[in-house]
Coordinates of C-alpha atoms in Angstrom, one line a residue:
M1284 CA 95.6 44.3 68.0
R1285 CA 93.4 47.2 66.8
D1286 CA 90.8 46.1 69.4
E1287 CA 93.3 46.4 72.1
A1288 CA 94.5 49.8 70.9
T1289 CA 90.9 51.2 70.8
R1290 CA 90.0 50.1 74.3
V1291 CA 90.1 53.6 75.7
S1292 CA 88.0 54.8 78.6
S1293 CA 84.7 56.3 77.5
S1294 CA 85.2 59.1 80.0
V1295 CA 88.1 60.4 77.8
A1296 CA 87.0 62.6 74.9
L1297 CA 87.8 61.4 71.4
G1298 CA 90.7 63.2 69.9
S1299 CA 91.9 64.8 73.1
E1300 CA 95.4 64.6 74.4
P1301 CA 94.5 62.1 77.2
Y1302 CA 92.7 60.0 74.6
Y1303 CA 95.8 59.7 72.4
Q1304 CA 98.0 59.3 75.5
R1305 CA 96.0 56.2 76.5
A1306 CA 95.9 54.9 72.9
I1307 CA 99.7 55.0 72.3
G1308 CA 100.2 53.4 75.8
V1309 CA 97.7 50.6 75.1
L1310 CA 99.2 50.0 71.6
S1311 CA 102.8 49.9 72.9
E1312 CA 102.0 47.6 75.8
T1313 CA 100.0 45.3 73.5
I1314 CA 102.9 45.0 71.1
Q1315 CA 105.3 44.2 74.0
R1316 CA 103.0 41.4 75.2
E1317 CA 102.6 40.0 71.8
L1318 CA 106.4 40.0 71.3
Q1319 CA 106.9 38.3 74.6
S1320 CA 104.3 35.6 73.9
R1321 CA 106.2 34.8 70.6
E1322 CA 109.5 34.9 72.4
V1323 CA 110.8 37.7 70.3
P1324 CA 113.4 39.8 72.2
C1325 CA 112.0 43.2 73.2
R1326 CA 114.9 45.7 73.5
L1327 CA 112.8 48.7 74.5
R1328 CA 109.8 49.1 76.7
W1329 CA 107.1 51.8 77.0
H1330 CA 107.0 54.1 80.0
D1331 CA 104.2 56.5 80.7
S1332 CA 106.4 59.4 82.0
H1333 CA 103.4 61.8 81.9
N1334 CA 102.1 60.0 85.1
S1335 CA 105.5 58.9 86.4
P1336 CA 108.1 61.7 85.7
M1337 CA 111.7 61.3 84.8
D1338 CA 114.5 61.8 87.3
N1339 CA 114.8 65.5 86.6
T1340 CA 111.0 65.9 87.2
R1341 CA 110.2 66.6 83.6
K1342 CA 107.1 64.9 82.2
P1343 CA 107.3 64.0 78.5
D1344 CA 104.1 62.2 77.5
G1345 CA 106.0 59.0 77.1
V1346 CA 109.3 57.4 76.4
F1347 CA 110.7 54.2 75.1
M1348 CA 113.6 53.1 77.3
E1349 CA 116.1 50.3 77.3
N1350 CA 114.5 47.2 78.7
S1351 CA 115.8 46.5 82.2
H1352 CA 114.9 44.7 85.4
D1353 CA 115.3 48.0 87.2
F1354 CA 111.9 49.5 86.2
T1355 CA 112.3 52.3 88.8
N1356 CA 115.2 53.9 86.9
R1357 CA 113.9 57.0 85.2
D1358 CA 117.2 58.1 83.8
W1359 CA 117.3 60.2 80.6
R1360 CA 120.4 58.4 79.6
R1361 CA 118.4 55.2 79.1
V1362 CA 115.7 56.9 76.9
V1363 CA 115.9 56.0 73.2
V1364 CA 112.7 57.5 71.9
A1365 CA 110.7 60.4 73.5
V1366 CA 107.0 61.0 72.8
E1367 CA 105.0 64.2 72.9
I1368 CA 101.2 64.4 72.4
K1369 CA 99.0 67.4 71.6
G1370 CA 95.7 65.9 70.4
N1371 CA 93.3 67.5 67.9
R1372 CA 94.0 71.0 69.1
A1373 CA 97.4 71.2 67.3
S1374 CA 99.0 70.1 64.1
A1375 CA 102.4 68.4 63.6
K1376 CA 103.9 71.9 62.9
D1377 CA 102.7 73.2 66.3
A1378 CA 105.5 75.3 67.9
V1379 CA 104.8 74.0 71.4
L1380 CA 104.9 70.4 70.3
R1381 CA 108.2 70.9 68.5
G1382 CA 109.6 72.8 71.4
Q1383 CA 108.8 69.9 73.8
I1384 CA 110.5 67.4 71.4
L1385 CA 113.5 69.7 71.3
Q1386 CA 113.7 69.8 75.1
D1387 CA 113.5 66.0 75.2
F1388 CA 116.4 65.8 72.8
I1389 CA 118.4 68.2 75.0
D1390 CA 117.7 66.0 78.1
M1391 CA 118.5 62.9 76.2
A1392 CA 121.9 64.3 75.2
M1393 CA 122.7 66.1 78.4
D1394 CA 124.8 63.4 80.0
Q1395 CA 124.8 60.8 77.1
P1396 CA 126.6 61.8 73.9
R1397 CA 124.6 60.5 70.9
L1398 CA 125.1 60.3 67.2
F1399 CA 121.3 60.7 66.9
A1400 CA 118.1 61.0 69.0
I1401 CA 114.6 60.0 68.0
G1402 CA 111.2 61.5 69.0
L1403 CA 107.6 60.9 68.1
G1404 CA 104.9 63.6 68.0
I1405 CA 101.2 62.8 68.0
S1406 CA 98.9 65.6 66.9
R1407 CA 95.6 66.3 65.2
D1408 CA 93.6 63.2 64.0
G1409 CA 96.2 61.0 65.6
D1410 CA 98.9 61.9 63.1
V1411 CA 102.2 60.4 64.1
T1412 CA 105.4 62.3 63.1
V1413 CA 108.9 61.0 63.7
Y1414 CA 111.7 63.5 64.5
I1415 CA 115.4 62.6 64.2
A1416 CA 118.0 64.9 65.7
T1417 CA 121.6 64.6 64.3
G1418 CA 124.6 66.9 64.6
D1419 CA 123.5 68.7 61.5
G1420 CA 119.9 69.5 62.4
I1421 CA 116.5 68.0 63.2
Y1422 CA 114.5 66.3 60.5
A1423 CA 110.8 65.3 60.5
G1424 CA 108.7 62.8 58.6
Y1425 CA 105.0 61.7 58.6
V1426 CA 104.4 58.1 59.6
G1427 CA 100.7 57.5 59.7
R1428 CA 97.7 57.7 62.1
L1429 CA 97.2 55.9 65.4
P1430 CA 94.8 52.9 65.0
C1431 CA 92.0 54.1 67.4
E1432 CA 88.3 54.8 67.5
S1433 CA 88.7 58.4 66.2
N1434 CA 90.0 57.0 62.9
P1435 CA 87.9 55.0 60.4
A1436 CA 87.8 51.2 61.0
N1437 CA 88.9 50.5 57.5
S1438 CA 91.8 52.9 57.6
T1439 CA 95.2 51.4 56.8
D1440 CA 97.1 54.5 58.1
G1441 CA 97.7 52.8 61.4
H1442 CA 99.7 49.9 59.8
D1443 CA 102.8 52.0 59.4
V1444 CA 102.6 53.2 63.0
V1445 CA 102.4 49.6 64.2
R1446 CA 105.3 48.6 62.0
L1447 CA 107.3 51.5 63.4
L1448 CA 106.6 50.6 67.0
I1449 CA 107.5 47.0 66.4
A1450 CA 110.7 48.1 64.7
I1451 CA 111.5 50.4 67.7
A1452 CA 111.0 47.5 70.1
T1453 CA 112.9 44.9 68.2
K1454 CA 115.1 46.1 65.3
M1455 CA 116.9 49.2 66.5
D1456 CA 120.7 49.1 66.5
C1457 CA 121.6 48.0 70.0
S1458 CA 124.0 51.0 70.3
Y1459 CA 120.9 53.3 70.1
G1460 CA 123.2 56.0 68.8
Y1461 CA 125.3 56.2 72.0
V1462 CA 128.8 57.4 71.4
V1463 CA 130.0 55.7 74.7
P1464 CA 128.6 52.3 75.7
Q1465 CA 125.1 52.0 77.2
P1466 CA 124.9 53.5 80.6
N1467 CA 123.6 50.3 82.3
K1468 CA 126.5 48.3 81.0
L1469 CA 129.4 50.7 81.9
N1470 CA 130.3 49.2 85.3
G1471 CA 132.2 46.4 83.6
G1472 CA 134.6 48.8 82.0
V1473 CA 135.5 49.4 78.4
D1474 CA 138.4 47.6 76.8
L1475 CA 140.9 50.3 75.8
R1476 CA 142.2 48.1 73.0
K1477 CA 138.7 48.2 71.4
L1478 CA 138.5 51.9 71.7
M1479 CA 141.9 52.6 70.2
P1480 CA 140.9 52.0 66.6
A1481 CA 138.0 54.4 67.2
F1482 CA 140.4 57.1 68.4
G1483 CA 142.1 56.7 65.1
R1484 CA 145.7 57.3 66.3
T1485 CA 147.7 57.6 69.5
V1486 CA 149.1 61.0 70.4
N1487 CA 151.7 59.6 72.8
A1488 CA 153.3 56.2 72.5
L1489 CA 151.5 54.0 75.0
S1490 CA 153.5 51.8 77.3
A1491 CA 152.7 48.1 77.6
E1492 CA 150.6 48.6 80.7
Y1493 CA 148.3 51.0 78.7
N1494 CA 148.0 48.5 76.0
N1495 CA 146.4 46.1 78.5
A1496 CA 144.2 48.7 80.2
H1497 CA 140.5 48.9 80.5
I1498 CA 138.7 52.2 80.9
Y1499 CA 136.4 52.1 83.9
I1500 CA 133.8 54.8 83.9
V1501 CA 133.7 56.3 87.4
D1502 CA 131.0 58.9 86.8
M1503 CA 128.7 59.2 83.8
R1504 CA 127.7 62.8 84.5
A1505 CA 128.8 65.2 81.9
F1506 CA 130.8 68.1 83.3
S1507 CA 130.4 70.5 80.5
G1508 CA 128.5 71.1 77.3
R1509 CA 126.0 73.4 75.8
R1510 CA 122.9 73.0 77.9
N1511 CA 120.2 74.9 75.9
Y1512 CA 120.6 73.7 72.4
A1513 CA 120.1 70.3 70.7
I1514 CA 122.6 71.1 67.9
G1515 CA 125.8 73.1 67.9
T1516 CA 129.2 72.5 69.6
R1517 CA 128.8 70.2 72.6
S1518 CA 131.3 68.5 74.9
W1519 CA 130.9 65.8 77.5
L1520 CA 133.5 65.1 80.2
F1521 CA 133.5 61.8 82.1
Y1522 CA 135.7 60.8 85.0
V1523 CA 137.4 57.5 84.2
Q1524 CA 140.0 55.2 85.7
L1525 CA 142.3 52.9 83.9
D1526 CA 142.2 49.3 85.2
Y1527 CA 145.4 47.4 84.7
R1528 CA 144.1 44.1 86.2
S1529 CA 145.8 42.0 83.4
G1530 CA 143.7 39.0 84.3
E1531 CA 143.5 39.4 88.1
K1532 CA 140.2 39.3 89.8
Q1533 CA 140.6 42.6 91.6
P1534 CA 141.0 45.8 89.6
H1535 CA 144.3 47.7 89.9
Y1536 CA 143.5 51.4 89.3
K1537 CA 145.9 54.0 88.3
N1538 CA 145.2 57.8 88.6
R1539 CA 141.9 59.1 87.5
H1540 CA 141.6 60.4 84.0
I1541 CA 139.1 62.3 81.9
L1542 CA 137.4 60.9 78.8
K1543 CA 136.1 63.8 76.7
I1544 CA 133.6 63.3 73.8
H1545 CA 133.4 66.4 71.6
W1546 CA 131.1 67.3 68.7
H1547 CA 131.8 70.4 66.6
E1548 CA 130.0 71.8 63.7
V1549 CA 133.2 71.7 61.6
D1550 CA 136.1 69.3 61.7
A1551 CA 137.0 68.6 65.3
R1552 CA 140.7 69.2 66.1
E1553 CA 140.9 69.8 69.8
G1554 CA 143.4 67.0 70.2
E1555 CA 145.7 68.6 67.6
V1556 CA 145.7 72.0 69.3
H1557 CA 146.0 70.5 72.8
K1558 CA 149.0 68.5 71.7
Q1559 CA 150.6 71.5 70.0
A1560 CA 150.2 73.7 73.1
I1561 CA 152.1 71.1 75.1
E1562 CA 154.8 70.7 72.5
V1563 CA 155.5 74.5 72.3
G1564 CA 156.2 74.4 76.1
A1565 CA 153.0 75.7 77.6
P1566 CA 152.8 74.3 81.2
Y1567 CA 149.7 73.4 83.3
I1568 CA 147.9 71.4 80.6
P1569 CA 146.7 67.9 81.3
P1570 CA 148.7 65.1 79.6
L1571 CA 147.0 63.8 76.5
L1572 CA 147.0 60.0 76.1
L1573 CA 144.7 59.4 73.2
A1574 CA 142.9 61.6 70.7
G1575 CA 141.2 61.1 67.4
N1576 CA 138.1 61.3 65.4
I1577 CA 135.5 58.6 66.2
S1578 CA 133.2 59.0 63.2
S1579 CA 133.7 59.3 59.4
A1580 CA 132.2 62.8 59.5
Q1581 CA 135.3 64.1 61.2
N1582 CA 133.3 66.2 63.6
W1583 CA 133.1 63.7 66.5
E1584 CA 136.3 63.6 68.5
A1585 CA 137.4 61.7 71.6
L1586 CA 140.2 62.5 74.0
L1587 CA 141.7 60.7 77.0
M1588 CA 143.6 63.0 79.2
G1589 CA 144.9 63.3 82.7
D1590 CA 142.6 64.5 85.5
A1591 CA 142.5 68.3 85.8
G1592 CA 140.4 68.6 89.0
T1593 CA 137.6 71.1 89.5
S1594 CA 136.9 74.5 88.0
I1595 CA 138.5 77.6 89.6
R1596 CA 135.0 79.1 89.9
D1597 CA 133.7 76.2 92.0
H1598 CA 136.9 76.2 94.0
I1599 CA 136.5 79.9 94.9
I1600 CA 132.7 79.7 95.5
W1601 CA 132.8 76.7 97.8
N1602 CA 136.0 77.3 99.8
D1603 CA 135.5 79.5 102.8
P1604 CA 137.6 81.1 104.0
L1605 CA 139.3 81.5 100.7
Q1606 CA 143.1 81.3 100.5
A1607 CA 144.2 84.4 98.6
K1608 CA 147.7 83.0 98.1
L1609 CA 146.3 80.0 96.3
V1610 CA 144.0 82.0 94.1
L1611 CA 146.9 84.3 93.2
D1612 CA 149.1 81.4 92.3
M1613 CA 146.4 79.7 90.2
F1614 CA 145.9 82.8 88.0
V1615 CA 149.7 83.2 87.7
G1616 CA 149.7 79.6 86.3
Y1617 CA 146.9 80.3 83.9
S1618 CA 148.7 83.4 82.7
H1619 CA 151.9 81.4 82.2
T1620 CA 150.0 78.8 80.1
L1621 CA 148.5 81.4 77.8
L1622 CA 151.8 83.4 77.5
A1623 CA 153.9 80.4 76.8
A1624 CA 151.5 79.0 74.2
N1625 CA 151.6 82.4 72.5
A1626 CA 155.4 82.5 72.6
G1627 CA 155.5 79.3 70.6
D1628 CA 158.5 77.3 69.6
G1629 CA 159.8 79.3 66.7
Q1630 CA 157.6 77.5 64.2
C1631 CA 154.1 78.3 65.5
F1632 CA 152.2 79.7 68.4
V1633 CA 148.8 78.8 69.9
L1634 CA 145.9 80.9 71.1
H1635 CA 143.3 79.4 73.3
R1636 CA 140.3 81.6 72.3
D1637 CA 137.9 80.1 74.9
V1638 CA 139.2 81.1 78.3
S1639 CA 136.2 80.7 80.7
A1640 CA 135.5 79.8 84.3
A1641 CA 134.7 76.2 83.2
N1642 CA 138.1 75.7 81.4
L1643 CA 140.4 76.9 84.2
L1644 CA 140.8 74.2 86.8
V1645 CA 142.6 73.4 90.0
D1646 CA 143.7 69.8 90.4
D1647 CA 144.0 67.8 93.7
S1648 CA 147.6 68.9 94.2
H1649 CA 146.6 72.6 93.9
Q1650 CA 148.2 72.9 90.5
P1651 CA 146.4 75.0 87.8
Q1652 CA 145.2 73.3 84.7
V1653 CA 143.9 74.8 81.4
I1654 CA 141.6 72.6 79.3
D1655 CA 139.3 72.7 76.3
W1656 CA 141.5 73.8 73.5
G1657 CA 138.8 73.0 70.9
C1658 CA 138.4 76.6 69.9
G1659 CA 142.2 77.1 69.8
L1660 CA 144.2 78.3 66.9
I1661 CA 147.6 77.2 65.7
S1662 CA 149.3 80.0 63.8
P1663 CA 152.8 80.5 62.2
T1664 CA 155.2 82.8 64.0
N1665 CA 155.8 85.1 61.0
Q1666 CA 153.3 87.6 62.3
S1667 CA 155.3 90.2 64.2
D1668 CA 152.3 91.4 66.3
R1669 CA 151.0 87.9 66.9
Q1670 CA 147.5 88.9 65.8
T1671 CA 145.7 86.3 63.7
G1672 CA 142.8 87.0 61.5
I1673 CA 139.9 84.5 61.2
K1674 CA 136.3 85.1 60.5
A1675 CA 134.8 82.7 63.1
I1676 CA 133.9 84.4 66.4
V1677 CA 134.3 81.7 69.0
G1678 CA 134.4 81.6 72.8
T1679 CA 132.1 81.8 75.7
A1680 CA 130.2 85.1 75.4
P1681 CA 130.3 86.3 79.1
Y1682 CA 134.1 86.0 78.9
M1683 CA 134.8 87.2 75.4
S1684 CA 137.0 90.2 75.1
C1685 CA 135.5 93.5 74.0
R1686 CA 136.9 93.2 70.5
V1687 CA 135.5 89.7 70.0
L1688 CA 132.1 90.9 71.2
N1689 CA 132.3 93.7 68.6
K1690 CA 133.1 90.9 66.0
K1691 CA 136.6 92.1 65.2
C1692 CA 138.3 89.1 63.6
K1693 CA 141.9 89.7 64.6
R1694 CA 142.8 87.8 67.8
S1695 CA 145.8 87.9 70.1
V1696 CA 147.0 86.7 73.5
I1697 CA 145.6 89.9 74.9
D1698 CA 142.1 88.7 74.1
D1699 CA 142.9 85.5 76.1
L1700 CA 144.2 87.6 79.0
E1701 CA 141.2 89.9 78.9
S1702 CA 139.0 86.8 79.2
L1703 CA 141.2 85.6 82.1
F1704 CA 140.6 89.0 83.8
L1705 CA 136.8 88.6 83.3
V1706 CA 137.0 85.1 84.9
F1707 CA 138.8 86.5 87.9
S1708 CA 136.3 89.3 88.2
H1709 CA 133.4 86.8 88.0
C1710 CA 135.0 84.7 90.8
L1711 CA 135.3 87.7 93.0
C1712 CA 131.7 88.7 92.4
K1713 CA 130.5 85.2 93.2
H1714 CA 132.5 84.9 96.5
Y1715 CA 132.6 88.4 97.8
G1716 CA 129.9 90.4 96.0
H1717 CA 126.8 91.5 98.0
P1718 CA 123.9 89.3 96.9
D1719 CA 121.5 92.2 96.5
K1720 CA 123.8 94.6 94.8
K1721 CA 125.7 92.6 92.2
W1722 CA 125.1 94.8 89.1
T1723 CA 127.3 92.5 87.0
S1724 CA 125.6 89.2 88.0
Y1725 CA 123.3 89.0 85.0
M1726 CA 126.2 89.5 82.6
W1727 CA 127.6 86.0 83.4
H1728 CA 124.4 84.1 82.6
G1729 CA 124.8 84.2 78.8
V1730 CA 121.4 85.7 78.2
L1731 CA 122.5 88.9 76.5
G1732 CA 123.3 89.3 72.9
F1733 CA 126.8 90.4 71.8
S1734 CA 125.9 94.1 71.3
D1735 CA 123.9 94.3 74.5
L1736 CA 126.7 92.6 76.5
L1737 CA 129.3 94.9 74.9
E1738 CA 127.3 98.0 75.9
K1739 CA 127.0 96.8 79.5
R1740 CA 130.6 95.9 79.5
E1741 CA 131.7 99.3 78.3
Q1742 CA 129.6 100.9 81.1
W1743 CA 131.1 98.7 83.7
L1744 CA 134.7 99.1 82.6
K1745 CA 134.7 102.7 81.6
D1746 CA 137.2 103.4 84.4
V1747 CA 138.7 101.5 87.4
D1748 CA 136.3 103.2 89.9
S1749 CA 133.3 102.1 88.0
Y1750 CA 134.8 98.6 87.6
M1751 CA 135.3 98.1 91.4
S1752 CA 132.2 99.8 92.6
K1753 CA 129.8 97.8 90.4
M1754 CA 131.3 94.5 91.7
C1755 CA 130.1 95.5 95.3
L1756 CA 132.8 93.5 97.0
D1757 CA 132.3 93.1 100.7
D1758 CA 134.9 93.8 103.5
E1759 CA 136.0 90.2 103.6
C1760 CA 137.6 90.4 100.2
P1761 CA 141.4 90.4 100.8
Q1762 CA 143.3 93.5 99.7
Q1763 CA 145.7 91.4 97.6
L1764 CA 142.8 90.2 95.4
R1765 CA 141.4 93.7 95.1
D1766 CA 144.9 94.9 94.1
L1767 CA 145.2 92.2 91.5
A1768 CA 141.9 93.1 90.0
T1769 CA 142.9 96.8 89.7
N1770 CA 146.4 95.9 88.4
M1771 CA 144.9 93.7 85.7
F1772 CA 142.5 96.5 84.8
G1773 CA 145.3 99.0 84.5
V1774 CA 147.4 96.8 82.1
L1775 CA 144.4 96.0 79.9
F1776 CA 142.5 99.3 79.9
G1777 CA 144.8 101.9 81.3
K1778 CA 143.7 105.3 82.8
R1779 CA 141.9 106.7 79.8
V1780 CA 138.2 106.9 80.5
G1781 CA 136.2 104.8 78.1
Y1782 CA 139.3 103.2 76.5
V1783 CA 137.3 99.9 76.3
S1784 CA 135.2 101.5 73.5
A1785 CA 138.2 102.6 71.6
I1786 CA 139.7 99.1 71.8
A1787 CA 136.5 97.4 70.8
D1788 CA 136.2 99.6 67.7
S1789 CA 139.8 99.0 66.5
E1790 CA 140.4 96.6 63.6
S1791 CA 143.8 95.8 65.1
D1792 CA 144.3 95.7 68.9
P1793 CA 146.3 98.9 69.8
R1794 CA 147.5 97.2 73.0
C1795 CA 149.7 94.8 71.0
S1796 CA 152.3 97.5 70.5
T1797 CA 152.9 98.0 74.2
F1798 CA 152.3 94.7 75.7
T1799 CA 155.1 92.4 77.0
N1800 CA 155.3 89.2 79.1
K1801 CA 157.2 91.1 81.7
L1802 CA 154.5 93.7 82.0
W1803 CA 151.9 91.0 82.8
A1804 CA 154.2 89.1 85.2
N1805 CA 154.7 92.4 87.1
V1806 CA 151.0 92.6 87.7
F1807 CA 151.3 89.6 90.1
R1808 CA 154.8 90.4 91.5
N1809 CA 153.5 93.8 92.6
V1810 CA 150.7 92.1 94.5
A1811 CA 152.5 89.1 95.8
E1812 CA 155.2 91.1 97.6
D1813 CA 157.0 88.6 99.9
L1814 CA 154.6 85.7 99.3
V1815 CA 156.3 82.5 98.0
L1816 CA 154.2 81.6 94.9
P1817 CA 155.6 78.6 93.0
C1818 CA 153.8 79.4 89.8
L1819 CA 155.0 83.0 89.9
E1820 CA 158.6 81.9 90.3
R1821 CA 158.2 79.7 87.3
L1822 CA 156.5 82.4 85.2
E1823 CA 159.4 84.8 86.0
Q1824 CA 161.9 82.2 84.8
F1825 CA 160.0 82.0 81.6
V1826 CA 160.0 85.8 81.2
K1827 CA 163.7 85.9 81.7
A1828 CA 164.2 83.2 79.1
Q1829 CA 162.1 85.2 76.7
H1830 CA 164.0 88.4 77.3
G1831 CA 164.9 90.1 74.0
K1832 CA 162.2 88.2 72.1
D1833 CA 159.4 90.6 73.0
T1834 CA 159.2 93.2 70.2
A1835 CA 156.9 95.6 72.1
V1836 CA 158.2 98.6 74.0
E1837 CA 157.9 97.9 77.7
V1838 CA 155.6 100.7 78.9
L1839 CA 152.5 100.6 81.0
V1840 CA 149.3 100.8 79.0
G1841 CA 147.6 103.9 80.2
E1842 CA 150.7 105.9 81.0
W1843 CA 149.8 108.7 78.6
D1844 CA 148.1 112.1 78.9
D1845 CA 144.4 112.0 78.3
E1846 CA 143.6 113.7 75.1

C-alpha cells in the first residue's frame, strides 16, 4: 500500500501542496480498492474536489462523502470529512489552513444540522491533523505523517494515518453526526413515532391521525441560521409535510409544516417560550405540535410547527406593485402579537427579544406570523413597568433597539416595537429606496460592531427629517407607508432632537412611563383612515379589553417643550 501511495508524478515537487494532494488521493483510492476486493463495506468515498468543485463552486482540496451511485452529486450535505492541504510552506497552526477548515465546517452545517463535523489538515512534512467541530468549539489533534516519498521509508508515522482513513471509510457511525436523517434517504419520509421519543415530550395532545403520521421532508434547504460562524446559536428550518397514508400506497398529505432544529449555547427553551406566548393569548403564532430536547446536553432542540409562509422582507421586495393595505395589516398583526404577549395572562408575560426581518412572516392566506421565540423571555407580572433585567444581550444586531446596542440590560416591549419599526424601515429601503443613495443600506448587513452601529443609528434617527431623508424613498412609495413610518418614529422618539441618544444612555427606558397599547394602535388607525384592516380591528378589540390595565399615562411621547 505504501508503494501505491508513493506513486506520485515526478513532475510534482516533493513536499509541495500538489504533491500531498496527489498522495492523499492515491492513498484513499487504494484503501477503497483494497476494501472492495475484500468485500468490506465502504461507507465513504474520496472525492478530489480541488479539481471538481462542490455545488457552491468552493474547492476544498478533498472530501470524503457518503458512498452513492450518484457520483455527480457534489452536495455539501453529503460531506462527512473535509480535507485542506498546505504542503511544506505552512505548519498545522497556519491561520489560512485553519480558516479554510472553518469555512468547510460552515458549508457542511449550512443546510445539514450536525452534532459534529470532521476535517483533516495536511501541512509541513506531510503532517496530518484531525479537526473536530462540536457545539462547544473546534478541537485539533495530531495523527501522523502521510506515507510518501518525502518521509523516510522506515517511518511508522504513516501507520496511524492509514488506520484513520480505513476507520473513516468503514467504521464511522452511519448517522455521521446528522441531527436529521441522511439527505439521500429522506424521500422515504421519517416515522413520526420514532421521532417522538427524541422530542422528549408532546406540547399538544396529538390526535390518532398524528400518531400514525410520517414526516415527509419536502425541502432540505435551511431557511435561517448563522451563516458566518461554525459555533454559536444556529437554526435550521425545513419544510415538511405529514403523511397519513396508514398503509395505503399513495401518500395522503395534510398541510405543510415546519421542522426546526435549533442549537443554542445554553439550554434551549424555544418550545417553552413559543408555547407560553400562545397560552397568554398572543395571536399570529404558528401552532406548535411537538417540541423537546433531542440530546442529553439540553442545547439541541427540535420543534414541529405549522407553516408560517415567507418573510415580510421577501414579500415586500419581490411583490411589485406592493399592496400598501396588506403591508399595513401585517405590521398591525405583528404589533398585536408583541403587545398581547407583553400583556400576559395575569401570571406572566413574554418578550420576544429577536424581532427581525427573518422572524416576521406572511403565510399563504395573507396572515401575519411571528416565529423564532428562542431568545424570548418569560417574566412574572409583578413588575409594574414591565421591564426585565437580564445580562444577556440577545437579538439580531441591525434590528436591536438603541438601548440594547448600548448594552443596557433592562428590556421591555418597547424594545420589541423599536425592532419592529426598524424592520419596517428596512423593508421600505429595500423596495422604494434609490439604489445609489441608500445611506442606511450597509447598516442592515450586520458588519458593524454595536458601538459603531449605535453611532450611525443616532445620526440617522436624530429627528424625523433626518430619518426620512436618509432612506431616500422614491416617488412610488405610497403616502400611507410614509405616514406610518413617521408616526412610528413619533411614538418611539418624539420631537426632541437627539432623543435616541438620551434613551440609549438610560438604565431604565423613560418611554415606559408614557407608553400604552392604545397609543401604538392609534399609529395605525391614523394612517388606515377608512381602510378595512382585519388585523387592526382585532387589535382595537384587544386594546378595549385591556382598558384600565395600562398603568401609563396616555400622552404622546414627544409632546413636551424642548429643554
